[in-house]
mmCIF file of C-alpha atoms in Angstrom:
data_model
loop_
_atom_site.group_PDB
_atom_site.id
_atom_site.type_symbol
_atom_site.label_atom_id
_atom_site.label_comp_id
_atom_site.label_asym_id
_atom_site.label_seq_id
_atom_site.Cartn_x
_atom_site.Cartn_y
_atom_site.Cartn_z
ATOM 1 C CA MET A 1192 58.237 -6.979 -116.387
ATOM 2 C CA MET A 1193 55.199 -4.808 -117.391
ATOM 3 C CA LEU A 1194 53.468 -7.903 -118.844
ATOM 4 C CA LEU A 1195 53.937 -9.957 -115.654
ATOM 5 C CA TYR A 1196 52.576 -7.004 -113.583
ATOM 6 C CA ILE A 1197 49.539 -6.874 -115.738
ATOM 7 C CA ILE A 1198 48.925 -10.493 -115.703
ATOM 8 C CA ALA A 1199 49.311 -10.270 -111.782
ATOM 9 C CA VAL A 1200 46.637 -7.612 -111.613
ATOM 10 C CA LEU A 1201 44.354 -9.328 -113.925
ATOM 11 C CA GLN A 1202 44.277 -12.421 -111.707
ATOM 12 C CA LEU A 1203 43.747 -10.416 -108.676
ATOM 13 C CA LEU A 1204 41.249 -8.115 -110.034
ATOM 14 C CA SER A 1205 37.631 -8.466 -109.347
ATOM 15 C CA PHE A 1206 34.388 -6.359 -109.340
ATOM 16 C CA THR A 1207 33.250 -5.287 -105.931
ATOM 17 C CA GLY A 1208 30.103 -7.043 -106.224
ATOM 18 C CA ALA A 1209 29.972 -9.652 -108.923
ATOM 19 C CA SER A 1210 28.581 -13.012 -107.883
ATOM 20 C CA GLU A 1211 30.135 -12.467 -104.341
ATOM 21 C CA SER A 1212 28.375 -11.173 -101.180
ATOM 22 C CA GLY A 1213 30.112 -3.165 -96.523
ATOM 23 C CA ILE A 1214 32.090 -0.580 -96.325
ATOM 24 C CA VAL A 1215 35.552 -1.319 -94.837
ATOM 25 C CA GLY A 1216 36.439 0.961 -92.019
ATOM 26 C CA GLY A 1217 33.387 2.885 -91.900
ATOM 27 C CA LYS A 1218 30.650 3.430 -89.513
ATOM 28 C CA GLU A 1219 26.966 2.172 -89.522
ATOM 29 C CA SER A 1220 24.829 4.795 -91.171
ATOM 30 C CA LYS A 1221 22.044 6.662 -89.252
ATOM 31 C CA PRO A 1222 18.872 4.408 -90.152
ATOM 32 C CA HIS A 1223 17.187 5.713 -93.162
ATOM 33 C CA SER A 1224 19.348 8.716 -93.807
ATOM 34 C CA ARG A 1225 20.579 7.602 -97.185
ATOM 35 C CA ARG A 1226 16.905 7.567 -98.572
ATOM 36 C CA TYR A 1227 17.967 6.995 -102.228
ATOM 37 C CA MET A 1228 19.679 3.645 -101.431
ATOM 38 C CA ALA A 1229 18.485 0.418 -102.927
ATOM 39 C CA GLU A 1230 19.550 -3.127 -102.344
ATOM 40 C CA LEU A 1231 19.527 -5.499 -105.228
ATOM 41 C CA GLN A 1232 18.798 -9.268 -104.229
ATOM 42 C CA CYS A 1233 19.069 -12.394 -106.453
ATOM 43 C CA ARG A 1234 16.990 -15.409 -105.233
ATOM 44 C CA GLY A 1235 16.763 -13.753 -101.942
ATOM 45 C CA GLY A 1236 20.563 -12.945 -101.491
ATOM 46 C CA HIS A 1237 22.325 -9.655 -101.389
ATOM 47 C CA VAL A 1238 24.479 -8.860 -104.622
ATOM 48 C CA CYS A 1239 24.671 -5.199 -104.911
ATOM 49 C CA GLY A 1240 23.717 -1.698 -104.150
ATOM 50 C CA GLY A 1241 21.681 0.686 -106.279
ATOM 51 C CA ILE A 1242 20.591 4.258 -106.348
ATOM 52 C CA LEU A 1243 16.662 5.273 -106.737
ATOM 53 C CA ILE A 1244 16.932 8.017 -109.303
ATOM 54 C CA ARG A 1245 13.321 8.324 -110.281
ATOM 55 C CA LYS A 1246 10.294 6.381 -108.714
ATOM 56 C CA ASP A 1247 10.348 3.888 -111.588
ATOM 57 C CA PHE A 1248 14.295 3.479 -112.086
ATOM 58 C CA VAL A 1249 17.238 2.350 -110.248
ATOM 59 C CA LEU A 1250 20.779 3.080 -111.500
ATOM 60 C CA THR A 1251 23.424 0.383 -110.782
ATOM 61 C CA SER A 1252 26.407 -1.512 -112.284
ATOM 62 C CA ALA A 1253 25.697 -3.488 -115.279
ATOM 63 C CA HIS A 1254 27.690 -6.420 -113.902
ATOM 64 C CA CYS A 1255 25.346 -6.842 -111.148
ATOM 65 C CA LYS A 1256 22.895 -8.806 -113.345
ATOM 66 C CA LYS A 1257 25.408 -11.458 -113.880
ATOM 67 C CA ASN A 1258 23.967 -15.096 -113.424
ATOM 68 C CA CYS A 1259 20.701 -13.586 -112.492
ATOM 69 C CA LYS A 1260 17.590 -13.954 -114.448
ATOM 70 C CA ILE A 1261 15.415 -10.800 -114.377
ATOM 71 C CA ASP A 1262 12.377 -12.831 -112.539
ATOM 72 C CA ASP A 1263 15.019 -13.643 -109.544
ATOM 73 C CA MET A 1264 16.000 -9.899 -109.217
ATOM 74 C CA MET A 1265 14.336 -7.860 -106.591
ATOM 75 C CA VAL A 1266 14.949 -4.199 -105.550
ATOM 76 C CA VAL A 1267 14.637 -3.216 -101.850
ATOM 77 C CA LEU A 1268 14.073 0.214 -100.908
ATOM 78 C CA GLY A 1269 13.685 1.912 -97.439
ATOM 79 C CA ALA A 1270 15.987 -0.731 -95.709
ATOM 80 C CA HIS A 1271 18.566 -0.254 -93.154
ATOM 81 C CA ASN A 1272 19.114 -3.816 -91.808
ATOM 82 C CA ILE A 1273 18.617 -6.060 -94.559
ATOM 83 C CA THR A 1274 18.243 -9.282 -92.575
ATOM 84 C CA LYS A 1275 14.974 -8.013 -90.916
ATOM 85 C CA ASP A 1276 11.418 -7.427 -92.170
ATOM 86 C CA GLU A 1277 11.166 -3.651 -91.525
ATOM 87 C CA LYS A 1278 8.125 -1.821 -92.160
ATOM 88 C CA SER A 1279 9.819 0.737 -94.073
ATOM 89 C CA GLN A 1280 11.039 -1.832 -96.747
ATOM 90 C CA GLN A 1281 9.531 -1.791 -100.035
ATOM 91 C CA ASN A 1282 10.295 -5.040 -102.252
ATOM 92 C CA ILE A 1283 9.676 -4.208 -105.887
ATOM 93 C CA SER A 1284 10.175 -6.792 -108.749
ATOM 94 C CA VAL A 1285 12.138 -5.612 -112.004
ATOM 95 C CA ALA A 1286 10.357 -5.406 -115.096
ATOM 96 C CA GLY A 1287 13.513 -4.939 -117.323
ATOM 97 C CA TYR A 1288 17.462 -4.645 -117.339
ATOM 98 C CA LEU A 1289 18.943 -1.779 -119.487
ATOM 99 C CA PRO A 1290 22.596 -2.111 -119.529
ATOM 100 C CA HIS A 1291 24.478 0.306 -121.441
ATOM 101 C CA PRO A 1292 24.468 -0.928 -125.062
ATOM 102 C CA LYS A 1293 28.421 -1.033 -125.116
ATOM 103 C CA TYR A 1294 28.695 -2.875 -122.079
ATOM 104 C CA TYR A 1295 29.977 -6.472 -122.481
ATOM 105 C CA ASP A 1296 30.220 -9.116 -119.586
ATOM 106 C CA GLY A 1297 33.529 -9.280 -117.868
ATOM 107 C CA GLN A 1298 34.570 -5.816 -119.087
ATOM 108 C CA PHE A 1299 35.228 -2.579 -117.151
ATOM 109 C CA LYS A 1300 34.049 0.005 -119.371
ATOM 110 C CA ASN A 1301 30.362 1.252 -119.817
ATOM 111 C CA ASP A 1302 29.629 -0.633 -116.575
ATOM 112 C CA ILE A 1303 26.321 1.119 -115.947
ATOM 113 C CA MET A 1304 22.694 -0.371 -116.033
ATOM 114 C CA LEU A 1305 19.135 1.075 -115.266
ATOM 115 C CA LEU A 1306 16.666 -1.210 -113.612
ATOM 116 C CA LYS A 1307 12.967 -0.406 -114.705
ATOM 117 C CA LEU A 1308 10.721 -1.258 -111.727
ATOM 118 C CA LYS A 1309 7.458 -3.079 -112.149
ATOM 119 C CA SER A 1310 5.734 -0.739 -109.763
ATOM 120 C CA ASN A 1311 6.688 2.666 -108.775
ATOM 121 C CA ALA A 1312 8.430 3.479 -105.308
ATOM 122 C CA LYS A 1313 6.355 4.947 -102.980
ATOM 123 C CA LEU A 1314 8.326 8.251 -101.984
ATOM 124 C CA ASN A 1315 8.065 8.977 -98.208
ATOM 125 C CA ASN A 1316 10.281 10.008 -95.249
ATOM 126 C CA LYS A 1317 12.414 6.752 -96.105
ATOM 127 C CA VAL A 1318 12.452 6.521 -99.548
ATOM 128 C CA GLN A 1319 13.278 9.357 -101.906
ATOM 129 C CA THR A 1320 15.199 9.924 -105.296
ATOM 130 C CA ILE A 1321 18.485 11.708 -105.970
ATOM 131 C CA GLY A 1322 19.077 14.023 -108.885
ATOM 132 C CA LEU A 1323 21.680 13.515 -111.555
ATOM 133 C CA PRO A 1324 24.528 15.867 -112.034
ATOM 134 C CA LYS A 1325 24.819 17.747 -115.380
ATOM 135 C CA TRP A 1326 26.936 15.936 -118.061
ATOM 136 C CA ASN A 1327 30.052 18.104 -117.725
ATOM 137 C CA GLU A 1328 30.065 18.559 -113.714
ATOM 138 C CA LYS A 1329 33.537 17.903 -112.389
ATOM 139 C CA ILE A 1330 34.850 16.949 -108.974
ATOM 140 C CA HIS A 1331 38.278 18.032 -108.227
ATOM 141 C CA ALA A 1332 40.873 15.785 -106.653
ATOM 142 C CA ASN A 1333 40.861 15.770 -102.701
ATOM 143 C CA THR A 1334 37.281 16.579 -102.502
ATOM 144 C CA LYS A 1335 35.577 14.749 -99.676
ATOM 145 C CA CYS A 1336 32.838 12.322 -100.741
ATOM 146 C CA LEU A 1337 30.558 9.672 -99.262
ATOM 147 C CA VAL A 1338 30.150 5.935 -100.210
ATOM 148 C CA ALA A 1339 27.524 3.642 -98.636
ATOM 149 C CA GLY A 1340 26.619 -0.002 -98.901
ATOM 150 C CA TRP A 1341 25.909 -3.352 -97.506
ATOM 151 C CA GLY A 1342 29.042 -5.106 -98.863
ATOM 152 C CA ARG A 1343 31.787 -6.879 -96.847
ATOM 153 C CA THR A 1344 33.429 -5.310 -93.833
ATOM 154 C CA ASP A 1345 36.531 -7.250 -94.138
ATOM 155 C CA PRO A 1346 38.209 -8.286 -97.226
ATOM 156 C CA SER A 1347 38.609 -11.957 -96.347
ATOM 157 C CA ALA A 1348 36.931 -14.514 -98.589
ATOM 158 C CA ASN A 1349 34.730 -15.831 -95.978
ATOM 159 C CA SER A 1350 33.429 -12.309 -94.799
ATOM 160 C CA PRO A 1351 29.524 -11.953 -95.226
ATOM 161 C CA PRO A 1352 27.971 -8.716 -96.356
ATOM 162 C CA SER A 1353 26.924 -6.335 -93.775
ATOM 163 C CA ASP A 1354 23.510 -6.550 -92.058
ATOM 164 C CA VAL A 1355 23.240 -2.748 -91.749
ATOM 165 C CA LEU A 1356 23.832 0.062 -94.241
ATOM 166 C CA ARG A 1357 27.376 1.430 -93.658
ATOM 167 C CA GLU A 1358 29.088 4.503 -94.959
ATOM 168 C CA THR A 1359 32.410 6.258 -95.156
ATOM 169 C CA THR A 1360 34.225 9.157 -96.374
ATOM 170 C CA VAL A 1361 36.740 9.020 -98.931
ATOM 171 C CA LYS A 1362 38.601 11.854 -101.150
ATOM 172 C CA MET A 1363 38.839 12.096 -104.901
ATOM 173 C CA GLN A 1364 41.920 10.976 -106.635
ATOM 174 C CA ALA A 1365 43.490 12.675 -109.569
ATOM 175 C CA GLY A 1366 42.766 10.815 -112.730
ATOM 176 C CA ALA A 1367 46.542 10.612 -113.901
ATOM 177 C CA GLU A 1368 47.120 8.739 -110.420
ATOM 178 C CA CYS A 1369 44.302 6.372 -111.092
ATOM 179 C CA LYS A 1370 45.609 5.515 -114.672
ATOM 180 C CA LYS A 1371 49.072 5.054 -113.285
ATOM 181 C CA LYS A 1372 47.701 2.458 -110.863
ATOM 182 C CA TRP A 1373 45.317 0.688 -112.770
ATOM 183 C CA GLN A 1374 46.675 1.290 -116.407
ATOM 184 C CA ASP A 1375 44.393 -0.210 -119.112
ATOM 185 C CA TYR A 1376 41.478 -0.956 -116.481
ATOM 186 C CA PHE A 1377 40.994 2.641 -115.955
ATOM 187 C CA SER A 1378 39.179 5.018 -118.521
ATOM 188 C CA ASN A 1379 39.778 8.886 -117.898
ATOM 189 C CA ASP A 1380 36.579 9.523 -119.749
ATOM 190 C CA GLN A 1381 34.239 7.058 -117.873
ATOM 191 C CA MET A 1382 35.694 6.460 -114.526
ATOM 192 C CA ILE A 1383 36.661 8.412 -111.103
ATOM 193 C CA CYS A 1384 38.576 7.166 -108.355
ATOM 194 C CA THR A 1385 39.092 7.886 -104.685
ATOM 195 C CA HIS A 1386 42.225 7.701 -102.403
ATOM 196 C CA THR A 1387 42.029 7.120 -98.370
ATOM 197 C CA ASP A 1388 45.202 8.863 -97.022
ATOM 198 C CA GLY A 1389 46.678 5.486 -96.295
ATOM 199 C CA LYS A 1390 43.689 4.498 -94.366
ATOM 200 C CA LYS A 1391 42.212 1.054 -94.844
ATOM 201 C CA THR A 1392 38.593 2.286 -95.767
ATOM 202 C CA GLY A 1393 36.203 2.363 -98.508
ATOM 203 C CA ILE A 1394 34.112 0.136 -100.862
ATOM 204 C CA CYS A 1395 34.523 -3.681 -100.905
ATOM 205 C CA GLN A 1396 32.994 -6.828 -102.401
ATOM 206 C CA GLY A 1397 29.025 -6.411 -102.364
ATOM 207 C CA ASP A 1398 29.265 -2.721 -102.695
ATOM 208 C CA SER A 1399 29.047 -2.575 -106.551
ATOM 209 C CA GLY A 1400 26.416 -0.352 -107.925
ATOM 210 C CA GLY A 1401 26.117 1.675 -104.794
ATOM 211 C CA PRO A 1402 26.869 5.573 -104.805
ATOM 212 C CA LEU A 1403 29.667 8.046 -104.480
ATOM 213 C CA ILE A 1404 28.106 11.219 -103.233
ATOM 214 C CA CYS A 1405 30.058 14.541 -103.655
ATOM 215 C CA ALA A 1406 28.637 17.873 -102.410
ATOM 216 C CA GLY A 1407 25.058 16.219 -102.121
ATOM 217 C CA LYS A 1408 25.007 15.033 -105.799
ATOM 218 C CA LEU A 1409 25.482 11.439 -107.356
ATOM 219 C CA HIS A 1410 28.894 11.430 -109.247
ATOM 220 C CA GLY A 1411 29.905 7.849 -109.287
ATOM 221 C CA ILE A 1412 28.831 4.127 -108.993
ATOM 222 C CA SER A 1413 31.051 1.772 -107.394
ATOM 223 C CA ALA A 1414 32.683 -0.419 -109.830
ATOM 224 C CA PHE A 1415 35.686 -2.179 -109.087
ATOM 225 C CA THR A 1416 38.720 -2.620 -106.374
ATOM 226 C CA LEU A 1417 41.309 -5.340 -105.614
ATOM 227 C CA ASN A 1418 40.052 -8.766 -105.026
ATOM 228 C CA GLY A 1419 41.094 -9.871 -101.519
ATOM 229 C CA GLY A 1420 42.622 -6.477 -100.936
ATOM 230 C CA CYS A 1421 39.821 -3.767 -100.984
ATOM 231 C CA ASP A 1422 41.617 -2.399 -97.871
ATOM 232 C CA ASP A 1423 44.932 -2.023 -99.791
ATOM 233 C CA PRO A 1424 45.464 1.877 -99.675
ATOM 234 C CA PHE A 1425 47.902 1.433 -102.747
ATOM 235 C CA TYR A 1426 45.085 0.791 -105.151
ATOM 236 C CA PRO A 1427 42.394 3.464 -105.636
ATOM 237 C CA HIS A 1428 38.723 2.578 -105.558
ATOM 238 C CA VAL A 1429 37.298 2.984 -108.974
ATOM 239 C CA PHE A 1430 33.659 4.407 -109.757
ATOM 240 C CA ILE A 1431 31.768 4.911 -113.210
ATOM 241 C CA LYS A 1432 31.743 8.480 -113.728
ATOM 242 C CA VAL A 1433 27.960 9.463 -113.608
ATOM 243 C CA PRO A 1434 28.005 12.683 -115.415
ATOM 244 C CA PHE A 1435 29.683 11.108 -118.440
ATOM 245 C CA PHE A 1436 26.413 8.858 -118.886
ATOM 246 C CA SER A 1437 23.843 11.370 -117.582
ATOM 247 C CA GLN A 1438 22.443 12.063 -121.323
ATOM 248 C CA TRP A 1439 22.276 8.220 -121.977
ATOM 249 C CA ILE A 1440 20.446 7.694 -118.562
ATOM 250 C CA LYS A 1441 17.833 10.661 -119.486
ATOM 251 C CA THR A 1442 17.230 9.149 -122.882
ATOM 252 C CA GLU A 1443 16.787 5.762 -121.764
ATOM 253 C CA MET A 1444 14.296 6.611 -118.927
ATOM 254 C CA ASN A 1445 12.303 9.012 -121.170
ATOM 255 C CA GLY A 1446 12.347 6.439 -124.107
#
């Protein structure tokens, strides 16, 4: 019975961004209120979200580079509506992928990556960085946090990404509950997850690499949810735990 359950989950599971292109059950963000948000495009199409953590580095999910050569990747900063040529937008090419050295394509652990930008972002009232939490900083269960992105607003397979940045509020879930639901896919050391009090809201396909903001700090990176069921309240939405990787991030940026 357990083996059948794991196989069924494996068949249904998908990264929230992967090669597919908002937030489900959320609302449109106030334009340019999330100034740290980055959109990642591959050959002109939306693939993932990201977070500007230094004027020359964006933090995102390692699986966001799948099937995208470095010359085809573009980081868009200062965007609200990604279908429009807004004056606030900064389109910056990527100089290098820096995935975690222990990340392997198709895996769930160590799913974190730095993007080295070819030119520095111009910081202004629409583009700003966000700081990293300390390595041992923790967020307790039921803490309210914010997620944001340009991913699908509907879990159906033909749903397109959102034109505008959307956001919603979620609550932290206890690690033991995450492990119970996701079993071997979930790592208590590296991951955290959220619940929605039974509401159909949270991240969806196309939101990978985006932020989980708790108490004004970056605590998570959108990682995975149920394929075709991102609005299923039974399955917690999973995020890479930024504090766990904070020392690696700082070492890479300074190296």
